[in-house]
Coordinates of C-alpha atoms in Angstrom, one line a residue:
Chain A
M1 CA 19.2 -11.0 32.5
S2 CA 16.5 -13.1 32.9
D3 CA 17.3 -17.1 33.1
Q4 CA 15.2 -17.8 30.4
P5 CA 16.4 -17.0 26.9
L6 CA 14.6 -14.8 24.1
L7 CA 15.2 -16.6 21.4
R8 CA 16.4 -20.6 20.9
V9 CA 18.0 -21.6 17.6
N10 CA 18.2 -25.4 17.2
A11 CA 20.1 -26.8 14.8
V12 CA 19.6 -24.4 11.9
T13 CA 20.7 -25.8 8.6
K14 CA 20.3 -24.5 5.0
Y15 CA 21.6 -25.8 1.9
Y16 CA 21.4 -24.1 -1.2
G17 CA 20.7 -27.0 -3.7
G18 CA 23.8 -29.3 -2.6
R19 CA 25.9 -26.4 -1.2
I20 CA 25.9 -25.3 2.3
G21 CA 24.6 -22.0 3.3
C22 CA 24.7 -22.8 7.0
D23 CA 25.1 -26.3 8.8
E24 CA 23.6 -27.0 12.3
V25 CA 23.7 -23.8 14.0
T26 CA 22.6 -23.9 17.4
F27 CA 22.3 -21.3 20.4
S28 CA 20.5 -19.5 22.5
L29 CA 19.9 -15.4 22.9
W30 CA 18.8 -14.0 26.4
P31 CA 16.9 -10.6 27.2
G32 CA 19.6 -7.6 26.7
E33 CA 22.4 -9.8 25.1
V34 CA 23.9 -8.5 22.4
L35 CA 25.4 -11.4 19.9
A36 CA 27.8 -11.0 17.2
V37 CA 28.3 -13.0 14.6
V38 CA 31.6 -12.9 12.6
G39 CA 33.3 -14.7 9.9
E40 CA 34.6 -13.8 6.4
S41 CA 32.4 -13.0 2.9
G42 CA 30.7 -16.4 2.0
S43 CA 30.8 -17.8 5.7
G44 CA 27.3 -18.1 6.1
K45 CA 26.5 -15.0 8.2
T46 CA 23.9 -13.7 6.4
T47 CA 22.1 -16.9 5.6
L48 CA 21.9 -18.0 9.1
L49 CA 20.8 -14.1 10.1
N50 CA 17.8 -14.5 7.0
C51 CA 17.0 -18.0 8.4
I52 CA 16.5 -16.8 12.3
S53 CA 14.7 -13.4 11.6
T54 CA 12.2 -15.5 9.1
R55 CA 13.4 -13.7 6.2
L56 CA 14.3 -17.3 4.5
P57 CA 12.9 -20.4 5.5
P58 CA 15.8 -23.5 6.7
T59 CA 16.1 -26.7 5.2
S60 CA 15.6 -27.7 8.9
G61 CA 15.9 -26.9 12.1
T62 CA 13.8 -24.7 14.7
V63 CA 13.8 -21.4 15.6
E64 CA 12.0 -20.4 19.1
Y65 CA 11.0 -16.7 20.3
R66 CA 9.3 -15.8 23.5
M67 CA 6.4 -13.5 23.3
R68 CA 5.3 -11.0 25.3
D69 CA 3.3 -13.1 27.0
G70 CA 6.2 -15.4 28.3
Q71 CA 5.4 -18.4 25.8
M72 CA 8.4 -19.8 23.5
R73 CA 6.8 -20.2 20.0
D74 CA 8.2 -22.0 16.8
L75 CA 8.3 -19.0 14.2
Y76 CA 7.9 -21.4 11.4
R77 CA 4.7 -22.8 12.9
M78 CA 3.3 -19.4 13.4
G79 CA 0.7 -18.1 10.6
E80 CA 2.2 -15.8 8.2
A81 CA 0.2 -12.7 9.4
E82 CA 1.3 -13.4 13.0
R83 CA 4.8 -13.4 11.9
R84 CA 4.7 -10.3 10.0
L85 CA 3.2 -8.6 13.2
L86 CA 5.9 -10.0 15.1
M87 CA 8.6 -8.5 12.8
R88 CA 7.1 -4.8 12.6
T89 CA 6.2 -4.7 16.4
D90 CA 8.7 -6.6 18.3
W91 CA 11.7 -7.1 16.1
G92 CA 13.5 -4.8 14.3
F93 CA 15.6 -5.6 11.1
V94 CA 18.9 -2.8 10.1
H95 CA 20.1 -3.6 6.9
Q96 CA 23.4 -3.4 5.1
N97 CA 22.3 -0.9 2.8
P98 CA 19.7 1.6 3.9
A99 CA 17.8 1.9 0.8
D100 CA 16.7 -1.8 1.3
G101 CA 14.9 -0.5 4.8
L102 CA 13.8 2.9 4.2
R103 CA 11.1 4.5 1.8
M104 CA 13.2 6.5 -0.2
T105 CA 10.3 8.2 -1.6
V106 CA 8.5 9.2 1.5
S107 CA 9.7 11.7 4.0
A108 CA 12.0 10.9 7.2
G109 CA 8.9 11.5 9.3
A110 CA 6.7 9.2 7.2
N111 CA 9.4 6.6 7.4
V112 CA 9.6 6.5 11.0
G113 CA 5.8 6.7 11.6
E114 CA 5.2 4.0 9.3
R115 CA 5.4 1.3 11.7
L116 CA 3.1 3.2 14.4
M117 CA 0.5 3.6 11.3
A118 CA 1.1 -0.2 10.7
V119 CA 0.0 -0.8 14.3
G120 CA -3.0 1.6 14.1
D121 CA -2.1 4.7 15.1
R122 CA -4.4 7.3 13.7
H123 CA -3.7 10.6 15.3
Y124 CA -1.3 12.5 12.5
G125 CA 0.1 15.1 15.4
K126 CA 1.2 11.9 17.7
I127 CA 2.8 10.3 14.9
R128 CA 4.8 13.3 14.1
A129 CA 5.7 13.8 17.8
A130 CA 7.1 10.8 17.7
A131 CA 8.9 10.7 14.4
G132 CA 10.4 13.9 15.9
D133 CA 11.4 12.2 19.3
W134 CA 13.2 9.4 17.4
L135 CA 15.0 11.3 15.0
G136 CA 16.5 13.6 17.7
R137 CA 17.4 10.5 19.1
V138 CA 19.6 9.2 16.7
E139 CA 20.9 12.8 16.0
I140 CA 19.2 13.8 12.9
D141 CA 18.0 17.5 13.2
V142 CA 14.1 17.6 13.7
D143 CA 13.8 20.2 10.8
R144 CA 14.9 17.4 8.5
I145 CA 11.4 15.8 9.2
D146 CA 10.3 16.6 6.0
D147 CA 12.9 15.3 3.9
Q148 CA 13.3 12.6 2.0
P149 CA 15.8 10.0 2.7
R150 CA 17.7 10.3 -0.8
D151 CA 18.5 13.9 0.3
F152 CA 20.3 12.6 3.5
S153 CA 24.2 11.2 3.6
G154 CA 24.8 7.5 4.1
G155 CA 25.6 7.9 7.9
M156 CA 22.1 9.8 8.5
R157 CA 20.1 6.9 6.5
Q158 CA 21.7 4.2 9.0
R159 CA 20.6 6.1 11.5
L160 CA 16.9 7.1 10.1
Q161 CA 16.9 3.5 9.7
I162 CA 17.5 2.7 13.5
A163 CA 15.1 4.9 14.4
R164 CA 12.4 3.7 12.1
N165 CA 13.0 0.0 13.2
L166 CA 13.4 1.1 17.3
V167 CA 10.1 3.3 17.2
T168 CA 7.6 0.5 18.0
G169 CA 10.1 -0.5 21.2
P170 CA 11.1 -3.8 19.9
R171 CA 12.8 -6.2 21.9
L172 CA 15.0 -7.9 19.4
V173 CA 16.9 -6.3 16.3
F174 CA 18.8 -7.8 13.5
M175 CA 21.6 -5.9 12.1
D176 CA 23.4 -6.9 8.9
E177 CA 26.6 -5.0 8.9
P178 CA 25.0 -2.0 9.9
T179 CA 28.6 0.3 9.6
G180 CA 29.3 -1.6 6.0
G181 CA 29.8 1.3 3.9
L182 CA 30.3 3.9 6.1
D183 CA 33.5 5.6 6.7
V184 CA 35.6 5.4 9.8
S185 CA 34.7 8.3 11.7
V186 CA 30.6 7.8 10.9
Q187 CA 31.1 4.4 12.0
A188 CA 32.6 5.3 15.3
R189 CA 29.5 7.5 15.9
L190 CA 27.0 5.6 14.7
L191 CA 28.8 2.3 16.7
D192 CA 28.3 4.9 20.0
L193 CA 25.0 5.7 19.1
V194 CA 23.9 2.0 18.8
R195 CA 25.4 1.1 21.9
S196 CA 23.9 3.8 23.9
L197 CA 20.5 2.6 22.2
V198 CA 20.7 -1.0 23.1
A199 CA 22.1 -0.4 26.7
D200 CA 19.4 2.3 27.6
L201 CA 16.7 0.2 25.8
G202 CA 17.7 -3.0 27.2
L203 CA 17.6 -4.4 23.8
S204 CA 18.6 -8.0 22.3
A205 CA 20.4 -8.0 18.9
I206 CA 22.0 -10.3 16.7
V207 CA 25.0 -8.3 14.6
V208 CA 26.3 -9.8 11.4
T209 CA 29.7 -8.2 10.8
H210 CA 33.4 -8.7 9.5
D211 CA 34.5 -5.9 11.3
L212 CA 35.8 -7.4 14.6
A213 CA 36.3 -4.0 16.0
V214 CA 32.5 -3.9 15.6
A215 CA 31.7 -6.7 17.5
R216 CA 34.1 -6.1 20.2
L217 CA 32.8 -2.9 20.8
L218 CA 28.9 -3.6 20.6
S219 CA 28.5 -7.4 21.9
H220 CA 28.4 -9.6 24.6
R221 CA 29.0 -12.8 23.2
M222 CA 30.3 -14.1 19.5
L223 CA 30.0 -16.8 16.7
V224 CA 32.8 -17.1 14.7
M225 CA 31.4 -18.9 11.4
K226 CA 33.9 -20.5 8.7
D227 CA 32.0 -22.4 5.6
G228 CA 28.5 -22.2 7.0
H229 CA 29.7 -23.8 10.5
V230 CA 30.1 -21.9 13.2
I231 CA 33.4 -23.2 14.9
E232 CA 34.0 -20.9 17.9
H233 CA 32.0 -19.3 20.4
G234 CA 31.8 -17.4 23.9
L235 CA 32.4 -14.3 25.2
T236 CA 33.7 -11.3 23.0
D237 CA 36.4 -10.4 25.1
R238 CA 37.7 -14.1 25.4
V239 CA 37.4 -14.9 22.1
L240 CA 39.2 -11.7 20.8
D241 CA 42.1 -11.9 23.4
D242 CA 42.3 -15.4 23.6
P243 CA 41.2 -17.2 20.4
Q244 CA 41.2 -21.1 20.2
E245 CA 40.7 -22.3 16.6
P246 CA 43.1 -21.6 14.0
Y247 CA 41.0 -19.7 11.6
T248 CA 39.8 -17.5 14.7
Q249 CA 43.8 -16.4 15.8
L250 CA 44.4 -15.7 11.8
L251 CA 40.7 -13.6 11.8
V252 CA 42.2 -11.7 15.0
S253 CA 45.7 -11.2 13.8
S254 CA 44.8 -9.9 10.4
I255 CA 43.1 -6.8 12.1
L256 CA 45.2 -4.1 10.9
Q257 CA 47.3 -2.3 14.1
V258 CA 47.7 1.2 13.2
Chain B
M1 CA -34.3 0.3 -32.6
T2 CA -34.0 1.2 -36.6
M3 CA -31.0 -1.2 -36.8
Q4 CA -31.2 -3.7 -39.6
Q5 CA -31.0 -7.6 -38.8
T6 CA -28.2 -7.9 -41.3
D7 CA -25.9 -5.6 -38.8
M8 CA -26.8 -7.4 -35.7
A9 CA -26.1 -11.0 -37.5
T10 CA -22.4 -9.9 -37.5
Y11 CA -22.4 -9.7 -33.1
N12 CA -23.7 -11.8 -30.5
F13 CA -25.8 -9.7 -28.3
A14 CA -23.8 -6.8 -26.4
Y15 CA -20.5 -7.5 -28.8
L16 CA -19.4 -10.4 -26.5
D17 CA -19.7 -14.0 -26.8
E18 CA -21.8 -15.6 -24.3
Q19 CA -19.2 -18.1 -22.8
T20 CA -17.0 -14.6 -22.0
K21 CA -20.0 -12.7 -20.6
R22 CA -20.8 -16.1 -18.0
M23 CA -17.1 -15.6 -17.2
I24 CA -17.3 -12.4 -16.0
R25 CA -20.5 -12.4 -14.5
R26 CA -18.7 -15.1 -12.6
A27 CA -16.0 -12.7 -11.5
I28 CA -19.0 -10.2 -10.8
L29 CA -20.5 -12.5 -8.6
K30 CA -17.3 -13.0 -6.8
A31 CA -16.6 -9.4 -6.2
I32 CA -20.1 -9.1 -5.0
A33 CA -19.7 -11.5 -2.2
I34 CA -16.4 -10.1 -1.0
P35 CA -17.0 -6.5 -0.9
G36 CA -13.9 -4.6 -1.9
Y37 CA -12.0 -7.8 -3.1
Q38 CA -10.5 -7.2 -6.6
A39 CA -11.4 -10.3 -8.3
P40 CA -9.3 -11.1 -11.3
F41 CA -11.0 -12.0 -14.7
A42 CA -9.5 -12.7 -18.2
S43 CA -10.1 -9.3 -19.8
R44 CA -10.6 -9.6 -23.1
E45 CA -9.6 -7.0 -26.2
M46 CA -12.3 -4.6 -26.8
P47 CA -12.7 -2.4 -29.7
M48 CA -11.1 0.8 -28.1
P49 CA -7.8 1.4 -26.5
Y50 CA -6.8 0.6 -23.0
G51 CA -8.0 3.8 -20.9
W52 CA -11.0 4.4 -22.5
G53 CA -13.0 2.5 -20.4
T54 CA -12.1 -1.6 -21.5
G55 CA -12.8 -3.0 -18.0
G56 CA -16.2 -0.9 -17.8
V57 CA -17.5 -1.7 -21.2
Q58 CA -16.7 -5.6 -20.5
V59 CA -18.7 -5.4 -16.9
T60 CA -21.6 -3.6 -18.7
A61 CA -21.7 -6.2 -21.8
A62 CA -22.0 -8.8 -19.0
I63 CA -25.0 -7.5 -17.2
L64 CA -26.8 -5.5 -19.9
G65 CA -30.4 -7.4 -21.0
P66 CA -32.4 -6.4 -23.7
D67 CA -34.7 -4.4 -21.6
D68 CA -32.2 -2.4 -19.8
V69 CA -32.0 1.5 -20.3
L70 CA -28.4 2.7 -20.5
K71 CA -26.9 6.0 -19.5
V72 CA -22.8 6.7 -20.0
I73 CA -21.1 9.9 -18.6
D74 CA -18.0 10.9 -18.8
Q75 CA -17.0 13.6 -15.8
G76 CA -20.3 13.9 -15.0
A77 CA -21.3 14.8 -19.1
D78 CA -23.3 12.9 -21.4
D79 CA -22.1 14.7 -24.4
T80 CA -18.3 13.9 -24.1
T81 CA -16.4 11.6 -26.5
N82 CA -16.1 9.0 -24.5
A83 CA -19.6 8.9 -23.0
V84 CA -21.0 9.7 -26.6
S85 CA -19.2 6.8 -28.4
I86 CA -19.5 4.0 -25.8
R87 CA -23.2 5.0 -25.8
A88 CA -23.2 4.5 -29.5
F89 CA -21.6 1.0 -29.0
F90 CA -24.2 -0.2 -27.2
Q91 CA -27.2 0.9 -29.1
R92 CA -25.0 -0.8 -32.2
V93 CA -24.2 -4.2 -30.4
A94 CA -27.0 -4.4 -28.0
N95 CA -29.7 -2.3 -29.5
V96 CA -30.7 -1.3 -26.1
A97 CA -32.4 2.0 -25.0
V98 CA -30.3 4.8 -24.1
T99 CA -31.1 7.6 -21.8
T100 CA -29.2 10.8 -20.3
H101 CA -31.7 11.3 -17.6
T102 CA -30.2 9.6 -14.3
K103 CA -33.5 8.6 -13.0
D104 CA -34.5 6.3 -16.0
A105 CA -31.4 4.6 -16.8
T106 CA -31.1 0.7 -15.1
V107 CA -27.5 0.7 -16.2
I108 CA -24.7 3.7 -15.8
Q109 CA -21.5 3.6 -17.2
T110 CA -19.4 6.6 -15.5
R111 CA -15.6 7.5 -16.0
H112 CA -14.7 9.9 -12.9
R113 CA -18.5 10.9 -11.3
I114 CA -21.0 9.4 -9.3
P115 CA -24.5 11.4 -10.9
E116 CA -25.8 14.2 -8.2
E117 CA -29.2 12.5 -8.1
T118 CA -29.4 9.8 -5.6
L119 CA -29.2 6.3 -6.9
R120 CA -32.1 4.2 -6.0
K121 CA -32.5 0.4 -5.9
G122 CA -32.4 -1.7 -9.0
Q123 CA -29.7 0.8 -10.6
V124 CA -26.3 -0.5 -11.3
L125 CA -23.5 2.1 -11.2
V126 CA -20.4 0.6 -13.7
Y127 CA -16.9 2.4 -13.1
Q128 CA -14.1 2.6 -15.6
V129 CA -11.1 1.7 -13.5
P130 CA -7.8 2.3 -14.3
I131 CA -5.7 1.3 -11.5
P132 CA -7.5 -0.8 -9.3
E133 CA -4.6 -1.1 -6.5
P134 CA -4.8 1.4 -4.2
L135 CA -1.7 0.4 -2.5
R136 CA 0.3 0.7 -6.0
Y137 CA 1.6 4.3 -4.8
L138 CA 4.0 3.0 -2.2
E139 CA 4.3 -0.9 -3.1
P140 CA 5.1 -1.5 -6.8
R141 CA 5.2 -5.5 -6.2
E142 CA 1.9 -7.4 -7.0
T143 CA 2.4 -10.4 -5.0
E144 CA 3.3 -8.0 -1.9
T145 CA 0.3 -5.7 -2.4
R146 CA -2.0 -9.1 -2.5
K147 CA -0.3 -10.3 0.6
M148 CA -0.8 -7.0 2.2
H149 CA -4.8 -7.1 1.4
A150 CA -5.0 -10.8 2.5
L151 CA -3.1 -10.0 5.7
E152 CA -4.7 -6.7 6.6
E153 CA -2.1 -4.8 6.2
Y154 CA -3.1 -1.5 5.6
G155 CA -0.7 0.8 7.3
L156 CA 1.1 1.8 4.1
M157 CA -2.2 3.7 3.2
H158 CA -2.0 6.2 6.0
V159 CA 2.0 6.8 5.1
K160 CA 0.3 8.2 1.8
L161 CA -1.9 10.6 3.7
Y162 CA 0.9 11.3 6.4
E163 CA 3.0 12.5 3.2
D164 CA -0.1 14.6 2.1
I165 CA -0.1 16.4 5.3
A166 CA 3.4 16.6 6.0
R167 CA 3.8 18.1 2.5
N168 CA 0.7 20.3 2.1
G169 CA -0.6 20.8 5.4
H170 CA -3.8 19.0 4.7
I171 CA -4.8 15.7 3.1
A172 CA -4.1 16.9 -0.6
T173 CA -5.6 13.7 -2.2
T174 CA -8.7 14.8 -4.1
Y175 CA -9.4 11.9 -6.3
A176 CA -9.1 8.0 -6.3
Y177 CA -9.3 8.7 -2.3
P178 CA -8.5 5.4 -0.7
V179 CA -11.8 3.7 1.0
K180 CA -12.3 1.0 3.6
V181 CA -15.3 -1.2 2.8
E182 CA -17.2 -3.0 5.5
G183 CA -14.3 -2.7 7.7
R184 CA -11.9 -5.3 6.0
Y185 CA -10.9 -4.4 2.5
V186 CA -9.5 -1.1 1.4
M187 CA -10.3 -0.1 -2.2
D188 CA -9.6 2.3 -4.7
P189 CA -12.8 4.1 -5.9
S190 CA -11.5 4.7 -9.6
P191 CA -10.4 8.2 -10.2
T192 CA -13.9 9.6 -9.1
P193 CA -13.4 13.0 -6.9
K194 CA -13.7 12.7 -3.4
F195 CA -16.5 14.6 -3.2
D196 CA -18.1 11.6 -4.5
N197 CA -17.0 9.2 -1.9
P198 CA -19.9 9.8 0.3
K199 CA -22.5 8.7 -1.9
M200 CA -21.0 5.3 -2.3
H201 CA -21.6 4.9 1.4
M202 CA -24.9 2.7 2.0
S203 CA -26.1 3.2 -1.7
E204 CA -29.5 1.6 -2.6
A205 CA -27.5 0.9 -5.9
L206 CA -25.3 -1.6 -6.9
Q207 CA -21.8 -0.6 -7.8
L208 CA -19.2 -2.5 -10.3
F209 CA -15.6 -1.7 -10.8
G210 CA -13.8 -2.6 -13.9
A211 CA -10.4 -2.6 -14.8
G212 CA -9.8 -3.9 -18.2
R213 CA -5.9 -3.7 -18.6
E214 CA -5.2 -4.8 -15.2
K215 CA -7.8 -7.7 -15.4
R216 CA -9.6 -7.0 -12.0
I217 CA -13.4 -6.6 -10.9
Y218 CA -14.2 -5.4 -7.6
A219 CA -18.0 -4.5 -6.4
L220 CA -19.8 -2.9 -3.7
P221 CA -23.5 -4.2 -3.1
P222 CA -26.0 -2.3 -2.2
H223 CA -26.0 -1.2 1.6
T224 CA -22.2 -1.2 2.1
E225 CA -20.4 0.6 4.6
V226 CA -17.9 2.6 2.8
V227 CA -15.4 4.7 4.9
S228 CA -12.8 7.2 3.7
L229 CA -9.5 7.1 5.5
D230 CA -8.3 10.1 7.3
F231 CA -6.4 10.5 10.4
E232 CA -8.0 11.5 14.0
D233 CA -6.8 15.2 13.5
H234 CA -7.4 15.5 9.9
P235 CA -10.6 14.2 9.5
F236 CA -11.8 13.6 5.7
E237 CA -14.0 16.0 4.1
V238 CA -15.0 16.8 0.5
Q239 CA -14.4 19.7 -1.4
K240 CA -16.4 22.8 -1.1
F241 CA -17.2 25.7 -3.6
D242 CA -17.4 29.3 -2.8
Q243 CA -20.2 29.5 -5.7
P244 CA -23.1 28.0 -7.1
C245 CA -23.3 26.6 -10.6
A246 CA -23.3 29.5 -12.7
L247 CA -25.8 28.0 -15.0
C248 CA -28.5 26.3 -12.4
G249 CA -27.4 28.0 -9.2
A250 CA -27.2 24.6 -7.5
E251 CA -25.0 24.8 -4.4
G252 CA -23.2 21.6 -2.8
V253 CA -22.9 19.9 -6.0
Y254 CA -19.3 19.2 -8.0
L255 CA -18.4 22.1 -10.3
D256 CA -16.3 22.1 -13.4
E257 CA -14.1 25.1 -14.1
V258 CA -14.9 26.5 -18.0
I259 CA -12.7 28.9 -19.5
L260 CA -14.7 31.4 -21.1
D261 CA -11.7 33.8 -23.4
D262 CA -8.3 34.5 -23.0
K263 CA -8.6 37.5 -20.7
G264 CA -9.1 35.1 -17.2
G265 CA -12.9 34.6 -17.9
R266 CA -14.3 31.6 -16.2
M267 CA -17.3 30.2 -14.9
F268 CA -18.1 26.9 -12.6
V269 CA -20.7 24.7 -13.9
C270 CA -22.6 21.3 -12.7
S271 CA -20.2 18.5 -13.8
D272 CA -23.4 16.2 -13.8
T273 CA -24.6 17.8 -17.4
D274 CA -28.2 15.8 -16.7
H275 CA -28.6 17.6 -13.1
C276 CA -28.1 21.2 -14.4
E277 CA -30.3 20.6 -17.4
K278 CA -33.3 19.4 -15.3
R279 CA -32.8 22.2 -13.1
R280 CA -32.8 24.6 -15.6
E281 CA -36.1 23.1 -17.1
E282 CA -37.4 23.5 -13.6
G283 CA -36.5 27.1 -14.0
H284 CA -33.4 27.5 -11.7
R285 CA -31.3 30.2 -12.9
G286 CA -27.5 30.8 -12.2
P287 CA -25.9 34.4 -12.4
L288 CA -24.5 33.6 -16.3
A289 CA -27.5 31.6 -17.6
A290 CA -28.9 34.5 -19.9
E291 CA -25.7 34.6 -21.6
A292 CA -25.2 30.7 -21.6
P293 CA -26.2 29.2 -25.4
E294 CA -29.1 26.9 -24.6
M295 CA -27.7 23.2 -24.4
H296 CA -29.3 20.1 -25.8
S297 CA -29.1 16.7 -24.5

């Protein structure tokens, strides 16, 4: 890991009218690091993720990102064109519901190839080869390349969404409950896949989840949120094995033991 | 020319009132200034249903002068319902001269075709456009497509072409084939067959596009670069016909299929009726010309 952060979030606050979305959240993310944001429903996890990924402008606070040229840039001071380019090249966003992140009416190959075409790739054969390669890497049979995602199972859709995001070699991936809505065995396979991809590609990631098992498997560090505040943060193993805050203790102890 | 003055008194020249025509001309000027950009305008109700060329008619009404000579074609033909009724409309409300000869016309309103005869300087081609937004197929949100035009995000257009090749083995889009104008705006050339796309490129004539329901006007000024989108390994190409026109024997023109009987008999004839008639007057004959009844304009 480099000694300079990839992403610096400084006092990000979002109010929905008088209601708090998230309050004064500050942290940094280093290259190659996976950060989990955990907390119960309504604790502000998704608001925070949307603020950081420029999908929702925060009420106050700054989000800085280290561009490929090494410059630290304030995301909300960039032009919209540059920000959107960043979002579809250097970043990925994996939605909880794959239908939000995929184009359901075009083939799997076109879904994966879209980002390549967006950055100017104009060779059909090469785009198709890259799409086929990525389908293989997320364990989807290459002969499904011309099928539409609506013919895919939930787990396949989620894997397709991941391939679609990773095809441009992003450095930072946001994941919003990536395993939500999948059954347990599919979850396990998906987690295994994501973990190896993140390790192989040296990705940084911010994973929002309510599932502590997901956080344990994927992340190096974690933030625990409650009512819009970060109440505890630290290395994942430390937080889960030795929770300091009463709420975190409650959260950890409420995991079902089989 | 034989109209009575009392008939004319019920309409302003060319049907629309002067303020409306000024509004449309402003939109046209803006569209010409930014080739390929869809300029919004306050489209009016016209005495015809949407889909019958309300946009084209408004553009024609705004640019028509008393000295203009108007030609109206529908699918290349001067004698189909839409063409005949729009031509009659302007004869009635503007009292302008009309023609079916491409070379004599100063304003040509068209639905779907560009005449085979090369247009020259000073002519204006007015297209009737149903859906002006080329990105609509994959992006239903107007707010989003406007942003994509503004930021020049046109990757989606190639997703559509990719789908074509993945499903059919070649780019199967045969009409409304997207083009890039002057290296900037991606434009839908209205439902013209892609056969006509190359004719838009560097044309000497002014080309105006009017979409009445969608309230948009866009334009190609003379000598504008118009490039059809494609892939490096699947380049753009136009339709080819394996036989000449059955009536005039023309090759390298766009042909319509005509069913002759209920036993599978058919012939392919020029879609541009004026071009076909001209060639036959010049003595060209296709294989079925002798059997075909003589056509009038």
